[in-house]
């Protein structure tokens, strides 16, 4: 499997025959060097959504218009949002935790999860930039209200050719859920909380993936986001768990699993 990060939480995975896409979002920060236009997401066999927030769902209606054959898999709340935005019901498959979908050589299983809790440090850093970027603040607030997630967050386990990937769109775990162990890669959304290295440590130690691949650390839409210094996370991991490869991806450069 080849994993490609397109910015924010957008991940493409292909095996040479089939391609699946997770949380497609065209970033709004014009100062960023790389930004894939919506047409660049056409040609995937299916789109999977981890939750209904706008930075994971906003561009799906336009993608469905550009690519007439792509199917969308998501939970009930984002499905309702998409239908309100004129995505045909027959293009959407509503899934729930425990469901499995097979597409070509891919087997994708959904696991119940939670959204990351925003911490005080992150919130204060956001407020400090709101006045400078007031138009963007209004845009983000409006879309946050219009695109709820209603606590419907899933992680996906993607299996293909004897390899497995666990993908989170926002990190949070639910008591009683048995998350997959020994995956070849854990894709971790590293946004919304300045303490993610500490918060994820017990999960990583209990599931012991071979690799941790971070995304959602870029400055996609100031003032809410800023480029997170994931290098500090990498350095901590190299000290405490040198056996786990820590990957800070380069946008649009595939990584072979």
Short mmCIF file of C-alpha atoms in Angstrom, two decimals:
data_model
loop_
_atom_site.label_atom_id
_atom_site.label_comp_id
_atom_site.label_asym_id
_atom_site.label_seq_id
_atom_site.Cartn_x
_atom_site.Cartn_y
_atom_site.Cartn_z
CA UNK A 1 0.00 0.00 0.00
CA UNK A 2 1.09 3.55 -0.74
CA UNK A 3 -0.01 6.33 1.60
CA UNK A 4 -0.12 9.94 0.39
CA UNK A 5 -0.79 12.96 2.58
CA UNK A 6 -2.53 15.85 0.80
CA UNK A 7 -2.54 18.26 3.72
CA UNK A 8 -4.77 18.64 6.80
CA UNK A 9 -6.32 15.18 7.44
CA UNK A 10 -6.61 14.17 3.80
CA UNK A 11 -5.06 10.77 3.12
CA UNK A 12 -5.04 8.70 -0.07
CA UNK A 13 -4.18 5.00 -0.05
CA UNK A 14 -3.67 2.93 -3.18
CA UNK A 15 -2.47 -0.57 -4.01
CA UNK A 16 -1.83 -0.09 -7.72
CA UNK A 17 -5.33 -1.26 -8.62
CA UNK A 18 -7.72 0.55 -6.31
CA UNK A 19 -7.55 3.88 -4.49
CA UNK A 20 -9.44 5.08 -1.43
CA UNK A 21 -9.53 8.61 -0.01
CA UNK A 22 -10.09 9.80 3.57
CA UNK A 23 -11.41 13.20 4.69
CA UNK A 24 -10.76 15.23 1.51
CA UNK A 25 -10.34 18.94 2.17
CA UNK A 26 -8.96 21.72 -0.01
CA UNK A 27 -7.00 23.98 2.31
CA UNK A 28 -7.88 27.66 2.55
CA UNK A 29 -4.46 29.05 3.49
CA UNK A 30 -3.22 30.62 0.25
CA UNK A 31 0.29 30.99 1.66
CA UNK A 32 0.84 27.24 1.72
CA UNK A 33 3.06 25.87 -1.01
CA UNK A 34 0.96 22.79 -1.76
CA UNK A 35 -2.81 22.73 -2.11
CA UNK A 36 -4.53 20.05 -4.16
CA UNK A 37 -7.54 21.35 -6.13
CA UNK A 38 -10.74 19.36 -5.85
CA UNK A 39 -10.14 17.92 -9.33
CA UNK A 40 -6.99 16.31 -7.94
CA UNK A 41 -9.17 14.07 -5.76
CA UNK A 42 -11.12 12.64 -8.70
CA UNK A 43 -10.48 9.04 -9.70
CA UNK A 44 -10.65 7.41 -6.28
CA UNK A 45 -12.90 4.37 -5.89
CA UNK A 46 -14.41 5.57 -2.61
CA UNK A 47 -14.25 8.31 0.00
CA UNK A 48 -14.37 7.54 3.73
CA UNK A 49 -15.17 10.20 6.33
CA UNK A 50 -14.02 9.94 9.95
CA UNK A 51 -16.45 12.61 11.24
CA UNK A 52 -18.62 15.50 10.11
CA UNK A 53 -16.51 18.59 10.86
CA UNK A 54 -16.04 20.88 7.88
CA UNK A 55 -12.28 20.33 7.55
CA UNK A 56 -13.08 16.67 6.86
CA UNK A 57 -16.34 17.02 4.91
CA UNK A 58 -16.63 20.48 3.33
CA UNK A 59 -15.35 19.57 -0.14
CA UNK A 60 -17.12 16.22 -0.53
CA UNK A 61 -20.20 17.72 -2.30
CA UNK A 62 -17.95 19.37 -4.89
CA UNK A 63 -15.95 16.17 -5.28
CA UNK A 64 -19.16 14.23 -5.86
CA UNK A 65 -20.06 16.74 -8.58
CA UNK A 66 -16.65 16.47 -10.25
CA UNK A 67 -16.40 12.68 -9.96
CA UNK A 68 -19.76 11.14 -10.85
CA UNK A 69 -18.75 7.60 -9.90
CA UNK A 70 -17.21 8.01 -6.43
CA UNK A 71 -19.07 6.59 -3.43
CA UNK A 72 -18.98 8.08 0.07
CA UNK A 73 -18.93 6.08 3.31
CA UNK A 74 -19.70 7.86 6.58
CA UNK A 75 -21.83 7.77 9.71
CA UNK A 76 -25.38 9.17 9.96
CA UNK A 77 -24.67 12.81 10.84
CA UNK A 78 -22.21 13.59 8.00
CA UNK A 79 -24.52 11.68 5.65
CA UNK A 80 -27.35 14.03 6.60
CA UNK A 81 -25.08 17.04 6.08
CA UNK A 82 -24.08 15.81 2.62
CA UNK A 83 -27.68 15.23 1.56
CA UNK A 84 -28.55 18.79 2.68
CA UNK A 85 -25.78 19.90 0.34
CA UNK A 86 -27.35 18.04 -2.59
CA UNK A 87 -25.25 14.88 -2.58
CA UNK A 88 -27.57 12.15 -3.84
CA UNK A 89 -28.61 9.58 -1.25
CA UNK A 90 -27.62 6.74 -3.57
CA UNK A 91 -24.01 8.00 -3.56
CA UNK A 92 -23.78 7.67 0.25
CA UNK A 93 -23.42 4.50 2.31
CA UNK A 94 -24.16 5.03 6.00
CA UNK A 95 -21.87 2.98 8.23
CA UNK A 96 -21.46 2.50 11.97
CA UNK A 97 -18.70 1.19 14.24
CA UNK A 98 -18.15 -2.50 13.60
CA UNK A 99 -19.08 -2.33 9.92
CA UNK A 100 -16.65 -3.59 7.28
CA UNK A 101 -16.47 -2.51 3.65
CA UNK A 102 -14.52 -4.31 0.92
CA UNK A 103 -13.29 -2.43 -2.15
CA UNK A 104 -11.03 -4.38 -4.47
CA UNK A 105 -8.20 -5.70 -2.31
CA UNK A 106 -9.05 -3.32 0.53
CA UNK A 107 -10.92 -4.28 3.68
CA UNK A 108 -11.96 -1.24 5.75
CA UNK A 109 -13.39 -1.64 9.26
CA UNK A 110 -14.82 1.18 11.40
CA UNK A 111 -14.08 1.53 15.14
CA UNK A 112 -15.82 3.90 17.54
CA UNK A 113 -13.62 6.76 18.66
CA UNK A 114 -13.82 10.29 20.10
CA UNK A 115 -12.84 13.77 19.01
CA UNK A 116 -9.76 15.27 20.60
CA UNK A 117 -10.49 17.58 23.53
CA UNK A 118 -9.30 21.11 22.86
CA UNK A 119 -6.94 22.15 25.64
CA UNK A 120 -6.57 25.60 27.24
CA UNK A 121 -3.21 26.28 25.61
CA UNK A 122 -4.56 25.58 22.16
CA UNK A 123 -7.72 27.66 22.72
CA UNK A 124 -5.75 30.65 24.04
CA UNK A 125 -3.41 30.52 21.05
CA UNK A 126 -6.46 30.63 18.78
CA UNK A 127 -8.05 33.61 20.53
CA UNK A 128 -4.79 35.50 20.21
CA UNK A 129 -5.04 35.36 16.42
CA UNK A 130 -8.80 35.84 15.94
CA UNK A 131 -8.73 39.63 15.66
CA UNK A 132 -6.04 39.51 12.99
CA UNK A 133 -7.98 37.00 10.89
CA UNK A 134 -11.55 38.08 11.70
CA UNK A 135 -13.11 37.21 8.29
CA UNK A 136 -11.65 33.71 8.49
CA UNK A 137 -12.89 33.41 12.07
CA UNK A 138 -16.48 34.10 10.95
CA UNK A 139 -16.14 31.65 8.07
CA UNK A 140 -14.88 28.89 10.35
CA UNK A 141 -17.49 29.52 13.03
CA UNK A 142 -20.35 29.42 10.52
CA UNK A 143 -19.15 26.19 8.96
CA UNK A 144 -18.52 24.59 12.35
CA UNK A 145 -22.17 25.20 13.26
CA UNK A 146 -23.44 23.95 9.89
CA UNK A 147 -21.33 20.79 9.94
CA UNK A 148 -21.68 19.05 13.33
CA UNK A 149 -20.23 15.69 14.29
CA UNK A 150 -22.64 14.76 17.13
CA UNK A 151 -20.01 12.54 18.75
CA UNK A 152 -19.92 10.26 15.71
CA UNK A 153 -16.18 9.73 15.33
CA UNK A 154 -14.64 6.62 13.82
CA UNK A 155 -11.17 5.24 13.28
CA UNK A 156 -10.64 3.00 10.26
CA UNK A 157 -8.54 -0.11 9.99
CA UNK A 158 -7.44 -0.58 6.39
CA UNK A 159 -6.16 -4.02 5.39
CA UNK A 160 -4.62 -5.04 2.09
CA UNK A 161 -2.05 -7.63 1.03
CA UNK A 162 -1.20 -8.72 4.55
CA UNK A 163 -0.57 -5.14 5.70
CA UNK A 164 -2.75 -3.02 8.00
CA UNK A 165 -3.17 0.69 8.73
CA UNK A 166 -5.16 2.28 11.57
CA UNK A 167 -6.32 5.80 10.66
CA UNK A 168 -7.69 8.47 13.00
CA UNK A 169 -9.31 11.70 11.86
CA UNK A 170 -9.20 13.04 15.42
CA UNK A 171 -7.63 11.24 18.34
CA UNK A 172 -9.78 9.95 21.18
CA UNK A 173 -10.55 6.49 22.49
CA UNK A 174 -13.67 4.87 23.93
CA UNK A 175 -13.55 2.58 26.94
CA UNK A 176 -14.36 -1.01 26.08
CA UNK A 177 -13.40 -0.79 22.42
CA UNK A 178 -10.66 -3.21 21.41
CA UNK A 179 -8.55 -1.29 18.93
CA UNK A 180 -6.37 -3.20 16.46
CA UNK A 181 -2.89 -4.11 17.62
CA UNK A 182 0.39 -4.53 15.75
CA UNK A 183 -0.68 -2.51 12.71
CA UNK A 184 2.00 -1.63 10.19
CA UNK A 185 1.06 2.04 10.53
CA UNK A 186 -1.00 4.29 12.80
CA UNK A 187 -2.05 7.52 11.07
CA UNK A 188 -2.48 10.07 13.86
CA UNK A 189 -4.32 13.36 13.47
CA UNK A 190 -2.02 15.70 15.40
CA UNK A 191 -4.25 18.74 15.90
CA UNK A 192 -6.44 20.49 18.47
CA UNK A 193 -4.42 19.77 21.59
CA UNK A 194 -0.87 20.69 22.57
CA UNK A 195 -0.53 17.53 24.69
CA UNK A 196 -1.07 14.90 22.01
CA UNK A 197 2.34 13.24 22.65
CA UNK A 198 1.25 12.60 26.25
CA UNK A 199 -2.36 11.71 25.41
CA UNK A 200 -1.43 9.18 22.74
CA UNK A 201 1.35 7.47 24.69
CA UNK A 202 -0.87 4.87 26.45
CA UNK A 203 -2.66 4.07 23.18
CA UNK A 204 0.56 3.62 21.25
CA UNK A 205 2.02 1.46 24.00
CA UNK A 206 -1.08 -0.77 24.13
CA UNK A 207 -1.52 -1.18 20.37
CA UNK A 208 2.22 -1.04 19.47
CA UNK A 209 2.08 -0.05 15.79
CA UNK A 210 5.23 -0.42 13.72
CA UNK A 211 5.02 3.19 12.51
CA UNK A 212 3.34 6.43 13.60
CA UNK A 213 2.48 8.69 10.65
CA UNK A 214 1.30 12.18 11.69
CA UNK A 215 -1.03 14.47 9.76
CA UNK A 216 -3.36 17.41 10.52
CA UNK A 217 -0.38 19.41 11.85
CA UNK A 218 -0.27 22.00 9.06
CA UNK A 219 -1.55 25.58 9.08
CA UNK A 220 -4.58 24.90 6.91
CA UNK A 221 -6.82 27.80 7.92
CA UNK A 222 -5.52 30.41 10.33
CA UNK A 223 -6.36 31.42 13.00
CA UNK A 224 -7.74 28.06 14.13
CA UNK A 225 -4.72 26.11 12.99
CA UNK A 226 -1.01 26.68 13.01
CA UNK A 227 1.87 24.47 12.02
CA UNK A 228 2.44 22.17 15.00
CA UNK A 229 6.05 21.35 15.88
CA UNK A 230 5.71 17.59 15.45
CA UNK A 231 9.50 17.33 15.47
CA UNK A 232 9.36 17.51 19.28
CA UNK A 233 6.93 14.59 19.27
CA UNK A 234 9.28 12.66 16.99
CA UNK A 235 12.24 13.30 19.29
CA UNK A 236 10.31 12.08 22.34
CA UNK A 237 9.20 8.94 20.51
CA UNK A 238 12.75 8.19 19.41
CA UNK A 239 13.84 8.27 23.05
CA UNK A 240 10.97 6.29 24.60
CA UNK A 241 10.11 3.94 21.72
CA UNK A 242 13.02 3.72 19.27
CA UNK A 243 11.51 0.57 17.78
CA UNK A 244 8.59 2.61 16.35
CA UNK A 245 9.31 4.54 13.17
CA UNK A 246 7.96 8.09 13.38
CA UNK A 247 7.01 9.61 10.04
CA UNK A 248 6.51 13.32 9.36
CA UNK A 249 5.18 13.14 5.81
CA UNK A 250 5.96 15.44 2.93
CA UNK A 251 2.83 16.56 1.11
CA UNK A 252 2.05 14.68 -2.11
CA UNK A 253 5.00 12.28 -1.64
CA UNK A 254 3.79 8.64 -1.35
CA UNK A 255 5.04 6.46 1.49
CA UNK A 256 5.23 2.71 0.94
CA UNK A 257 3.84 0.53 3.73
#
